[in-house]
């Protein structure tokens, strides 16, 4: 893209960390988090959204003035030094919200304010280039300003609202200004939602043409999210509305109750729209893609050109390197239990619940000695009660430090055991509520240490769930 | 199914008509509506939900006592006399709601009340058999009692809530009682939602096992809807909550902003779950399936065994006969503009907006003379303004009576013209907001009369949409 080649197709999409302070500057925690991601080998790292403007907000990175350049330059340089991935910041404009429940909407913006948004995006993108990043990603997704213009619920009645072309007007102005600012040899990606997942919202029927328009106007890649809107956010009196807390938030970060690749219809449809117009713009697919098999299938079936994974890389930043080395079975697998999402919703530091406590980071180790079961074995027991299977076992031991356990499950008496859940080190139990009457399940557990080394799989146990 | 063979795979799913009165009896309007559907040739007609219990409600058919048998028997006999389709009533239990916004939830039901629900379903199913229907469909979908048990939000903390098996307990008791009541030679179908489409709701991951459990317990077919829940219904002070008014209602009846076949991932996943267990139970796919090509694709790719279409059959009950005779181009095509959905939400008689006014029914005619354009032709003109293309033309004439116009659209100067919209007879204009800058569109219109005969396609006109 514009002369920039990615070392692989794995992408860390922008993901809030809540590590930044009120001052908007890159601090030690932010730096450590992204350097850790870079070390893991992802091909493209998108640094969490940073504001293009000076509007008040909670803790958030900023790129709204040259004052932020030294910290951003240092971040870019350190990421480049840590791994082969290219690094781009996501740049964002957002509107005002208040604890009264009021929020500014796009119809309140004057012509001068629209001009300022366009201007600020251009300046911010240029700063991204000056800071040494490999490109910039324009945030047109979720509940923020440019997404609210693209929205089918955009309430403006002038040339910036109503029809699809009008809804695209400001986002296209922004993109063109950014391109002018950074020149033709700098990667500019766009992220937007392929489906709003709210009442009267748009679907892939609009997302296809939106992507085509953005690609024609010079977007180098299209990264597709879903939902994450204000319109269905949970109302908590005295708290400002927070997107991602309603159904559209569920669809944005599909959790354990969703099938893998829950949003793949979006990149599939959008990519088809682009290709139908002869545009080769790469498309980033996201949404609960956590296994090599699914990632390969997405590429093989043309549902996407790159694989975005936020939660899976939070759980194990080393996933790209492990996949590259053929060590998928060493990956610490995301639960999709969305503890990270809940931390974010509560404005807390976003860590992975699987990480050993107080580390504040995914562990790293070059140890090669796997854990072992104690003498007498893992003692795995299973019992069924009231629609749940309860598993218990005995702690494994490790020379360096235990990390956790994989629960493996198979269906039927001789069903193939496959990864079913990840369990933290201290929890020597697992409850499985996803069982159906009249069926038999086979379970086993497997310990892993801080380096991801797997110990031996326990002997399996069978549980029959009564039909009545 | 249980010795009942359907003449074809097209299904009229249960669809509220608002034609019934407070007394719950089959009246002339109800009879006319279903006889009209039967005449059109659908293979399975599911008569709109009728209550198994005596709870107060708005106008609604009832099957809660033998008093209703004569009317129901007459309805079944008349439908059988009118067409080849098999006819089953959908039977429903619902909880109480009030204008205060209060609604009864499943955790308020006592053990005796659960027993009564089971009993009432059994009695109602037996009545369906005695009335001469070909089977019965158990309503376990949307916002109603059995669906609320299946829901991932089921709040009960006893054996009827929490885990999937517990959530299934009452629905399975109902199904078993119904089977006992009607015997082994009577078709019993089940309709439930494959995806709740609400915050924390279930997805196909639960729908698969639910279908397996229902099929094992004797369900003869599985009909899959989506959404339609209370949890996200719009709150209108002083009005009882009505499902289908929130996002989950959009997903239940995907409108013009959704792609065709918007919910096909649901029957696909559920059917795979059934087949994976060796169950051959047929699956009914629904959700904006309105063309023969898509219906054939659903069958060919194993996304479903039968095709449910409510709105498309409302627009043209004769669609099955027309498809059978190779006359797809005579079908009056649903707009998916959801005027019918809005009528329902406003508790008004559910007609199709395409029907000629005051007919209260889809027109029928054996006329074979197609409409014609007046001397000088259709005078089709197109202009672009502010993200919209506006088409205008001159009225066609017909020997018997004009019905409406198809708008055809192609992309690019020589793009293939395909059906784009249906326009009512009196409206000689069409606004197309779904156009993207930098592209050229080709439009034509084609008149059709009350018999569905098409007149000549107008000469096409080109419109270029500026990129800026």
Short mmCIF file of C-alpha atoms in Angstrom, two decimals, chain B:
data_model
loop_
_atom_site.label_atom_id
_atom_site.label_comp_id
_atom_site.label_asym_id
_atom_site.label_seq_id
_atom_site.Cartn_x
_atom_site.Cartn_y
_atom_site.Cartn_z
CA UNK B 1 -43.91 -35.49 7.87
CA UNK B 2 -45.94 -38.07 9.83
CA UNK B 3 -47.45 -39.16 6.52
CA UNK B 4 -48.24 -35.63 5.37
CA UNK B 5 -46.57 -34.65 2.12
CA UNK B 6 -46.45 -31.00 1.09
CA UNK B 7 -47.07 -30.22 -2.58
CA UNK B 8 -44.11 -27.85 -2.66
CA UNK B 9 -41.50 -26.26 -0.43
CA UNK B 10 -43.02 -22.79 -0.18
CA UNK B 11 -44.37 -21.85 3.21
CA UNK B 12 -46.59 -19.04 4.38
CA UNK B 13 -45.27 -18.43 7.91
CA UNK B 14 -47.66 -17.21 10.57
CA UNK B 15 -48.31 -13.53 9.98
CA UNK B 16 -50.61 -11.33 11.97
CA UNK B 17 -53.45 -9.91 9.85
CA UNK B 18 -55.34 -7.88 12.49
CA UNK B 19 -58.49 -9.11 10.79
CA UNK B 20 -59.83 -10.99 13.79
CA UNK B 21 -62.15 -9.48 16.34
CA UNK B 22 -62.15 -9.43 20.13
CA UNK B 23 -64.19 -12.63 20.20
CA UNK B 24 -61.36 -14.73 18.80
CA UNK B 25 -63.55 -16.34 16.16
CA UNK B 26 -62.74 -16.86 12.51
CA UNK B 27 -64.67 -14.19 10.62
CA UNK B 28 -65.27 -13.45 6.94
CA UNK B 29 -62.17 -11.34 6.57
CA UNK B 30 -59.90 -13.93 8.13
CA UNK B 31 -61.46 -16.65 6.02
CA UNK B 32 -61.08 -14.64 2.82
CA UNK B 33 -57.46 -13.88 3.56
CA UNK B 34 -56.41 -17.50 4.10
CA UNK B 35 -58.52 -18.89 1.28
CA UNK B 36 -56.79 -16.36 -0.96
CA UNK B 37 -53.40 -17.60 0.23
CA UNK B 38 -54.50 -21.21 -0.30
CA UNK B 39 -55.61 -20.45 -3.84
CA UNK B 40 -52.13 -19.10 -4.59
CA UNK B 41 -50.61 -22.53 -4.18
CA UNK B 42 -48.20 -22.36 -1.23
CA UNK B 43 -47.28 -25.82 0.04
CA UNK B 44 -47.77 -25.09 3.72
CA UNK B 45 -50.00 -22.39 5.14
CA UNK B 46 -49.47 -21.50 8.76
CA UNK B 47 -52.52 -19.68 10.06
CA UNK B 48 -51.66 -16.73 12.33
CA UNK B 49 -51.12 -17.33 16.03
CA UNK B 50 -54.20 -18.36 18.00
CA UNK B 51 -54.27 -18.39 21.78
CA UNK B 52 -54.26 -21.69 23.68
CA UNK B 53 -55.50 -19.96 26.84
CA UNK B 54 -58.22 -17.52 27.82
CA UNK B 55 -56.05 -14.60 28.83
CA UNK B 56 -57.32 -11.18 27.85
CA UNK B 57 -55.72 -9.61 24.81
CA UNK B 58 -56.46 -7.42 21.83
CA UNK B 59 -58.12 -8.95 18.75
CA UNK B 60 -56.63 -12.41 18.26
CA UNK B 61 -57.80 -15.79 17.02
CA UNK B 62 -58.41 -18.35 19.73
CA UNK B 63 -58.30 -22.11 20.00
CA UNK B 64 -58.74 -22.17 23.75
CA UNK B 65 -62.07 -23.97 23.89
CA UNK B 66 -64.30 -26.18 21.79
CA UNK B 67 -66.49 -23.16 21.08
CA UNK B 68 -63.97 -22.15 18.46
CA UNK B 69 -64.04 -25.49 16.68
CA UNK B 70 -66.78 -24.80 14.14
CA UNK B 71 -65.10 -21.68 12.81
CA UNK B 72 -61.69 -23.32 12.71
CA UNK B 73 -63.06 -26.44 11.01
CA UNK B 74 -64.71 -24.31 8.39
CA UNK B 75 -61.45 -22.40 7.83
CA UNK B 76 -59.47 -25.60 7.42
CA UNK B 77 -62.04 -27.06 5.03
CA UNK B 78 -62.23 -23.93 2.90
CA UNK B 79 -58.44 -23.66 2.64
CA UNK B 80 -58.25 -27.32 1.64
CA UNK B 81 -60.91 -26.70 -0.95
CA UNK B 82 -59.09 -23.72 -2.40
CA UNK B 83 -55.62 -25.12 -3.02
CA UNK B 84 -53.21 -28.00 -2.62
CA UNK B 85 -51.43 -26.62 0.45
CA UNK B 86 -51.46 -28.19 3.86
CA UNK B 87 -52.81 -25.98 6.61
CA UNK B 88 -51.68 -25.72 10.23
CA UNK B 89 -52.55 -23.20 12.90
CA UNK B 90 -49.82 -21.65 14.97
CA UNK B 91 -50.73 -21.93 18.64
CA UNK B 92 -49.48 -19.45 21.17
CA UNK B 93 -49.30 -18.72 24.87
CA UNK B 94 -48.43 -15.20 25.92
CA UNK B 95 -48.00 -13.40 29.21
CA UNK B 96 -49.76 -10.31 30.45
CA UNK B 97 -48.78 -6.77 29.56
CA UNK B 98 -50.29 -3.49 30.67
CA UNK B 99 -50.39 0.09 29.45
CA UNK B 100 -48.35 1.08 32.49
CA UNK B 101 -45.35 -0.54 30.85
CA UNK B 102 -45.48 -3.48 33.27
CA UNK B 103 -45.24 -6.92 31.79
CA UNK B 104 -45.44 -10.34 33.31
CA UNK B 105 -42.21 -12.30 32.99
CA UNK B 106 -41.56 -16.01 33.14
CA UNK B 107 -40.10 -15.85 36.64
CA UNK B 108 -43.55 -14.84 37.92
CA UNK B 109 -45.13 -18.14 36.90
CA UNK B 110 -45.95 -20.71 39.58
CA UNK B 111 -45.57 -24.46 39.14
CA UNK B 112 -49.34 -24.67 38.67
CA UNK B 113 -49.24 -22.03 35.97
CA UNK B 114 -46.52 -23.95 34.15
CA UNK B 115 -48.66 -27.08 34.34
CA UNK B 116 -51.58 -25.12 32.93
CA UNK B 117 -49.51 -23.91 29.97
CA UNK B 118 -48.51 -27.49 29.19
CA UNK B 119 -52.10 -28.65 29.52
CA UNK B 120 -53.52 -25.82 27.40
CA UNK B 121 -51.06 -26.48 24.59
CA UNK B 122 -52.03 -30.14 24.54
CA UNK B 123 -55.74 -29.36 24.41
CA UNK B 124 -55.28 -26.73 21.73
CA UNK B 125 -53.23 -29.07 19.57
CA UNK B 126 -55.87 -31.74 19.86
CA UNK B 127 -58.46 -29.19 18.78
CA UNK B 128 -56.33 -28.36 15.75
CA UNK B 129 -56.49 -32.01 14.82
CA UNK B 130 -60.23 -32.23 15.45
CA UNK B 131 -60.77 -29.13 13.32
CA UNK B 132 -59.26 -30.92 10.35
CA UNK B 133 -55.96 -29.10 10.13
CA UNK B 134 -53.00 -31.05 8.78
CA UNK B 135 -50.85 -30.36 11.79
CA UNK B 136 -50.07 -27.73 14.34
CA UNK B 137 -47.21 -25.32 14.85
CA UNK B 138 -46.03 -24.49 18.35
CA UNK B 139 -45.10 -20.83 18.71
CA UNK B 140 -41.81 -20.70 20.59
CA UNK B 141 -40.59 -17.55 18.86
CA UNK B 142 -40.33 -13.82 19.45
CA UNK B 143 -41.57 -12.25 22.67
CA UNK B 144 -43.98 -14.93 23.84
CA UNK B 145 -44.00 -17.35 26.74
CA UNK B 146 -42.08 -20.33 25.37
CA UNK B 147 -39.55 -18.09 23.65
CA UNK B 148 -38.98 -16.27 26.92
CA UNK B 149 -38.14 -19.62 28.50
CA UNK B 150 -35.68 -20.43 25.71
CA UNK B 151 -34.17 -16.95 26.00
CA UNK B 152 -30.68 -16.45 27.33
CA UNK B 153 -32.28 -13.71 29.45
CA UNK B 154 -34.74 -16.12 31.10
CA UNK B 155 -34.51 -14.86 34.70
CA UNK B 156 -35.75 -17.98 36.52
CA UNK B 157 -33.38 -19.45 39.06
CA UNK B 158 -35.03 -22.86 39.33
CA UNK B 159 -35.01 -25.86 37.02
CA UNK B 160 -36.69 -23.76 34.31
CA UNK B 161 -33.98 -21.14 33.89
CA UNK B 162 -30.24 -20.61 33.71
CA UNK B 163 -28.67 -23.34 31.65
CA UNK B 164 -29.75 -24.32 28.17
CA UNK B 165 -31.26 -27.57 29.44
CA UNK B 166 -33.27 -25.69 32.02
CA UNK B 167 -34.43 -23.11 29.50
CA UNK B 168 -35.59 -26.00 27.30
CA UNK B 169 -37.52 -27.72 30.09
CA UNK B 170 -40.93 -26.10 29.62
CA UNK B 171 -40.81 -26.04 25.79
CA UNK B 172 -39.96 -29.75 25.82
CA UNK B 173 -42.74 -30.52 28.29
CA UNK B 174 -45.15 -28.68 25.98
CA UNK B 175 -43.94 -30.52 22.90
CA UNK B 176 -44.21 -33.91 24.60
CA UNK B 177 -47.69 -33.18 25.87
CA UNK B 178 -48.76 -32.03 22.42
CA UNK B 179 -47.39 -35.21 20.91
CA UNK B 180 -49.28 -37.30 23.47
CA UNK B 181 -52.44 -35.36 22.72
CA UNK B 182 -52.36 -35.56 18.93
CA UNK B 183 -50.76 -38.97 18.48
CA UNK B 184 -47.91 -40.10 16.29
CA UNK B 185 -49.58 -39.50 12.94
CA UNK B 186 -50.06 -35.75 13.12
CA UNK B 187 -47.56 -33.14 12.05
CA UNK B 188 -46.21 -30.93 14.84
CA UNK B 189 -43.88 -28.13 13.83
CA UNK B 190 -42.03 -25.70 16.04
CA UNK B 191 -41.11 -22.12 15.35
CA UNK B 192 -38.44 -20.41 17.41
CA UNK B 193 -35.88 -17.67 16.92
CA UNK B 194 -32.43 -18.74 15.83
CA UNK B 195 -30.95 -15.50 17.10
CA UNK B 196 -32.50 -13.21 19.68
CA UNK B 197 -30.81 -10.08 18.32
CA UNK B 198 -30.85 -8.39 21.71
CA UNK B 199 -28.13 -7.59 24.23
CA UNK B 200 -26.91 -10.81 25.88
CA UNK B 201 -29.38 -12.82 23.80
CA UNK B 202 -28.61 -16.19 22.31
CA UNK B 203 -27.32 -16.88 18.82
CA UNK B 204 -27.11 -19.90 16.54
CA UNK B 205 -24.71 -21.45 19.05
CA UNK B 206 -27.75 -22.16 21.21
CA UNK B 207 -30.25 -22.49 18.37
CA UNK B 208 -28.50 -25.58 17.01
CA UNK B 209 -28.79 -27.58 20.25
CA UNK B 210 -32.32 -26.26 20.81
CA UNK B 211 -33.38 -27.57 17.41
CA UNK B 212 -31.72 -30.91 18.08
CA UNK B 213 -33.55 -31.28 21.38
CA UNK B 214 -36.89 -30.33 19.82
CA UNK B 215 -36.40 -32.66 16.88
CA UNK B 216 -35.46 -35.55 19.17
CA UNK B 217 -38.60 -34.84 21.18
CA UNK B 218 -40.75 -35.20 18.09
CA UNK B 219 -40.87 -31.87 16.27
CA UNK B 220 -41.53 -32.57 12.59
CA UNK B 221 -40.17 -29.33 11.24
CA UNK B 222 -38.21 -26.41 12.58
CA UNK B 223 -39.19 -22.94 11.40
CA UNK B 224 -36.62 -20.29 12.22
CA UNK B 225 -37.33 -16.67 12.83
CA UNK B 226 -35.11 -13.99 14.42
CA UNK B 227 -35.55 -11.27 17.02
CA UNK B 228 -38.96 -9.76 17.67
CA UNK B 229 -38.40 -9.31 21.40
CA UNK B 230 -39.78 -7.14 24.18
CA UNK B 231 -36.38 -6.24 25.59
CA UNK B 232 -35.59 -3.63 22.96
CA UNK B 233 -39.14 -2.61 22.07
CA UNK B 234 -39.75 1.11 21.81
CA UNK B 235 -41.22 2.61 24.93
CA UNK B 236 -44.27 4.76 24.22
CA UNK B 237 -45.76 6.11 27.46
CA UNK B 238 -49.33 4.95 27.96
CA UNK B 239 -49.03 2.16 25.38
CA UNK B 240 -48.28 -1.46 26.14
CA UNK B 241 -44.86 -2.52 24.88
CA UNK B 242 -45.02 -4.10 21.46
CA UNK B 243 -42.32 -6.42 20.20
CA UNK B 244 -40.94 -5.88 16.68
CA UNK B 245 -40.60 -2.12 17.28
CA UNK B 246 -36.90 -2.24 18.21
CA UNK B 247 -33.80 -3.43 16.41
CA UNK B 248 -34.79 -7.04 17.01
CA UNK B 249 -37.96 -6.22 15.09
CA UNK B 250 -35.89 -4.90 12.19
CA UNK B 251 -34.03 -8.19 12.18
CA UNK B 252 -37.27 -10.18 12.38
CA UNK B 253 -38.65 -8.61 9.23
CA UNK B 254 -35.58 -7.28 7.42
CA UNK B 255 -36.63 -4.32 5.29
CA UNK B 256 -35.34 -2.60 2.22
CA UNK B 257 -32.08 -1.61 3.89
CA UNK B 258 -31.16 -5.28 4.41
CA UNK B 259 -29.69 -7.59 1.81
CA UNK B 260 -31.85 -10.38 0.45
CA UNK B 261 -31.74 -13.48 2.59
CA UNK B 262 -30.44 -11.42 5.51
CA UNK B 263 -31.02 -14.20 8.06
CA UNK B 264 -29.86 -17.23 6.11
CA UNK B 265 -26.93 -17.86 8.44
CA UNK B 266 -29.53 -18.99 10.96
CA UNK B 267 -31.20 -21.89 9.12
CA UNK B 268 -27.81 -22.80 7.68
CA UNK B 269 -26.26 -23.23 11.11
CA UNK B 270 -29.29 -24.91 12.65
CA UNK B 271 -29.71 -27.33 9.77
CA UNK B 272 -26.03 -28.23 10.02
CA UNK B 273 -26.49 -28.92 13.74
CA UNK B 274 -29.44 -31.21 13.02
CA UNK B 275 -27.69 -33.05 10.23
CA UNK B 276 -24.60 -33.39 12.38
CA UNK B 277 -26.74 -35.39 14.79
CA UNK B 278 -28.20 -37.52 12.03
CA UNK B 279 -31.56 -35.76 12.19
CA UNK B 280 -33.31 -35.14 8.87
CA UNK B 281 -35.88 -32.75 10.32
CA UNK B 282 -36.74 -30.17 7.64
CA UNK B 283 -35.82 -26.56 8.32
CA UNK B 284 -37.80 -23.57 7.12
CA UNK B 285 -35.63 -20.60 6.14
CA UNK B 286 -37.13 -17.11 6.15
CA UNK B 287 -36.11 -13.46 5.94
CA UNK B 288 -36.42 -11.48 2.74
CA UNK B 289 -36.37 -14.40 0.35
CA UNK B 290 -38.43 -13.15 -2.57
CA UNK B 291 -36.90 -14.44 -5.78
CA UNK B 292 -36.87 -17.86 -7.35
CA UNK B 293 -33.11 -17.67 -7.79
CA UNK B 294 -32.52 -17.07 -4.09
CA UNK B 295 -35.06 -19.71 -3.06
CA UNK B 296 -33.35 -22.25 -5.31
CA UNK B 297 -29.96 -21.26 -3.95
CA UNK B 298 -31.15 -21.79 -0.38
CA UNK B 299 -32.24 -25.32 -1.25
CA UNK B 300 -29.20 -26.10 -3.39
CA UNK B 301 -26.69 -24.93 -0.80
CA UNK B 302 -28.41 -26.62 2.12
CA UNK B 303 -29.37 -23.45 3.96
CA UNK B 304 -32.90 -24.73 4.33
CA UNK B 305 -35.39 -27.35 3.19
CA UNK B 306 -38.38 -25.08 2.80
CA UNK B 307 -38.72 -21.40 2.00
CA UNK B 308 -40.87 -19.25 4.23
CA UNK B 309 -42.10 -15.97 2.83
CA UNK B 310 -44.63 -13.81 4.60
CA UNK B 311 -44.36 -10.38 3.01
CA UNK B 312 -43.72 -11.73 -0.49
CA UNK B 313 -46.90 -13.83 -0.31
CA UNK B 314 -48.84 -10.92 1.16
CA UNK B 315 -47.80 -8.86 -1.86
CA UNK B 316 -48.65 -11.68 -4.24
CA UNK B 317 -50.38 -14.80 -2.89
CA UNK B 318 -50.16 -16.30 -6.39
CA UNK B 319 -46.36 -16.37 -6.31
CA UNK B 320 -46.23 -20.18 -5.81
CA UNK B 321 -48.48 -20.84 -8.80
CA UNK B 322 -46.62 -18.32 -10.92
CA UNK B 323 -43.26 -19.87 -10.06
CA UNK B 324 -44.63 -23.32 -10.78
CA UNK B 325 -45.82 -22.17 -14.20
CA UNK B 326 -42.48 -20.53 -14.98
CA UNK B 327 -44.08 -17.09 -14.79
CA UNK B 328 -41.84 -15.45 -12.23
CA UNK B 329 -41.90 -12.26 -14.20
CA UNK B 330 -45.63 -11.96 -13.51
CA UNK B 331 -45.08 -11.87 -9.75
CA UNK B 332 -45.96 -8.62 -8.03
CA UNK B 333 -42.79 -8.13 -6.06
CA UNK B 334 -42.67 -7.14 -2.44
CA UNK B 335 -40.94 -3.84 -1.78
CA UNK B 336 -39.82 -4.86 1.70
CA UNK B 337 -40.77 -1.30 2.59
CA UNK B 338 -42.46 -2.74 5.68
CA UNK B 339 -45.65 -0.70 5.44
CA UNK B 340 -47.33 -3.95 6.57
CA UNK B 341 -45.06 -4.08 9.61
CA UNK B 342 -45.94 -0.50 10.47
CA UNK B 343 -49.66 -1.22 10.13
CA UNK B 344 -49.26 -4.10 12.56
CA UNK B 345 -47.33 -1.92 14.99
CA UNK B 346 -50.18 0.55 14.91
CA UNK B 347 -52.73 -2.22 15.49
CA UNK B 348 -54.25 -1.66 12.06
CA UNK B 349 -55.46 -4.16 9.51
CA UNK B 350 -52.41 -5.59 7.76
CA UNK B 351 -52.77 -5.10 4.01
CA UNK B 352 -50.10 -4.78 1.37
CA UNK B 353 -49.46 -1.20 0.30
CA UNK B 354 -49.12 -2.39 -3.28
CA UNK B 355 -52.69 -3.68 -3.41
CA UNK B 356 -55.21 -1.43 -5.09
CA UNK B 357 -56.87 0.60 -2.33
CA UNK B 358 -60.18 -0.59 -0.86
CA UNK B 359 -59.76 -4.09 -2.27
CA UNK B 360 -58.50 -5.40 1.08
CA UNK B 361 -56.98 -8.29 -0.76
CA UNK B 362 -54.54 -9.05 -3.55
CA UNK B 363 -56.35 -8.65 -6.86
CA UNK B 364 -57.26 -11.65 -8.97
CA UNK B 365 -57.92 -11.69 -12.65
CA UNK B 366 -57.68 -14.07 -15.56
CA UNK B 367 -57.27 -11.26 -18.05
CA UNK B 368 -54.41 -11.85 -20.46
CA UNK B 369 -54.18 -8.49 -22.18
CA UNK B 370 -51.10 -6.62 -20.94
CA UNK B 371 -51.04 -2.89 -20.33
CA UNK B 372 -49.67 -0.54 -22.96
CA UNK B 373 -47.92 2.80 -22.96
CA UNK B 374 -49.88 5.70 -24.45
CA UNK B 375 -49.02 7.01 -27.86
CA UNK B 376 -45.74 8.83 -27.57
CA UNK B 377 -44.41 6.29 -25.09
CA UNK B 378 -43.80 6.34 -21.36
CA UNK B 379 -41.86 9.61 -21.40
CA UNK B 380 -39.45 8.36 -18.74
CA UNK B 381 -37.24 11.14 -17.40
CA UNK B 382 -34.55 10.99 -14.75
CA UNK B 383 -32.68 13.66 -12.90
CA UNK B 384 -30.10 13.65 -10.16
CA UNK B 385 -30.11 15.98 -7.21
CA UNK B 386 -28.52 15.86 -3.75
CA UNK B 387 -27.77 12.16 -3.69
CA UNK B 388 -31.09 11.06 -5.20
CA UNK B 389 -32.25 10.09 -8.64
CA UNK B 390 -35.82 11.13 -9.37
CA UNK B 391 -37.71 9.25 -12.06
CA UNK B 392 -41.00 10.37 -13.59
CA UNK B 393 -43.12 8.79 -16.30
CA UNK B 394 -46.56 8.83 -17.91
CA UNK B 395 -49.39 6.46 -16.94
CA UNK B 396 -49.82 3.23 -18.88
CA UNK B 397 -53.30 2.05 -19.84
CA UNK B 398 -54.96 -1.32 -19.53
CA UNK B 399 -58.19 -2.88 -20.71
CA UNK B 400 -59.12 -4.03 -17.22
CA UNK B 401 -57.16 -2.01 -14.71
CA UNK B 402 -53.59 -0.94 -14.05
CA UNK B 403 -51.91 -2.29 -10.92
CA UNK B 404 -48.46 -0.75 -10.75
CA UNK B 405 -44.98 -0.37 -12.17
CA UNK B 406 -41.71 -2.13 -11.77
CA UNK B 407 -38.64 0.09 -11.68
CA UNK B 408 -35.69 -1.66 -13.30
CA UNK B 409 -32.13 -0.55 -12.73
CA UNK B 410 -28.74 -1.42 -14.12
CA UNK B 411 -25.29 -0.17 -13.15
CA UNK B 412 -23.10 1.36 -15.80
CA UNK B 413 -24.11 2.47 -19.28
CA UNK B 414 -24.95 -1.03 -20.43
CA UNK B 415 -25.63 -2.66 -17.08
CA UNK B 416 -28.23 -5.43 -17.09
CA UNK B 417 -31.61 -4.11 -16.01
CA UNK B 418 -32.96 -5.89 -12.93
CA UNK B 419 -35.97 -5.37 -10.68
CA UNK B 420 -35.21 -2.52 -8.31
CA UNK B 421 -38.54 -1.44 -6.83
CA UNK B 422 -42.31 -1.75 -7.13
CA UNK B 423 -44.39 1.41 -7.43
CA UNK B 424 -48.13 1.77 -6.97
CA UNK B 425 -50.33 2.61 -9.90
CA UNK B 426 -51.12 6.19 -8.92
CA UNK B 427 -47.53 7.09 -8.20
CA UNK B 428 -45.83 7.95 -11.46
CA UNK B 429 -42.54 8.73 -9.81
CA UNK B 430 -39.77 7.01 -7.93
CA UNK B 431 -36.91 8.40 -5.88
CA UNK B 432 -33.77 6.33 -5.65
CA UNK B 433 -31.54 7.35 -2.76
CA UNK B 434 -29.26 4.33 -3.16
CA UNK B 435 -26.84 5.79 -5.67
CA UNK B 436 -23.14 6.44 -5.32
CA UNK B 437 -21.10 9.31 -6.73
CA UNK B 438 -18.98 8.69 -9.78
CA UNK B 439 -21.30 6.04 -11.17
CA UNK B 440 -23.80 5.82 -13.98
CA UNK B 441 -27.17 4.13 -13.60
CA UNK B 442 -29.61 2.95 -16.20
CA UNK B 443 -33.32 2.93 -15.41
CA UNK B 444 -36.48 1.69 -17.09
CA UNK B 445 -40.06 1.13 -15.94
CA UNK B 446 -42.51 -1.58 -16.80
CA UNK B 447 -46.28 -1.48 -16.19
CA UNK B 448 -48.34 -4.38 -14.90
CA UNK B 449 -52.07 -4.87 -14.67
CA UNK B 450 -54.31 -6.51 -12.07
CA UNK B 451 -53.59 -9.95 -13.50
CA UNK B 452 -49.85 -9.31 -13.25
CA UNK B 453 -49.50 -9.07 -17.04
CA UNK B 454 -46.45 -6.98 -17.87
CA UNK B 455 -46.53 -4.31 -20.53
CA UNK B 456 -43.50 -3.35 -22.56
CA UNK B 457 -40.40 -2.15 -20.75
CA UNK B 458 -39.86 1.54 -21.38
CA UNK B 459 -36.78 2.72 -23.21
CA UNK B 460 -34.05 3.15 -20.62
CA UNK B 461 -32.56 6.41 -19.43
CA UNK B 462 -29.07 7.03 -18.08
CA UNK B 463 -28.14 9.13 -15.07
CA UNK B 464 -24.59 9.95 -14.04
CA UNK B 465 -24.04 10.76 -10.42
CA UNK B 466 -21.22 13.28 -9.95
CA UNK B 467 -18.32 12.17 -7.76
CA UNK B 468 -18.23 15.43 -5.90
#
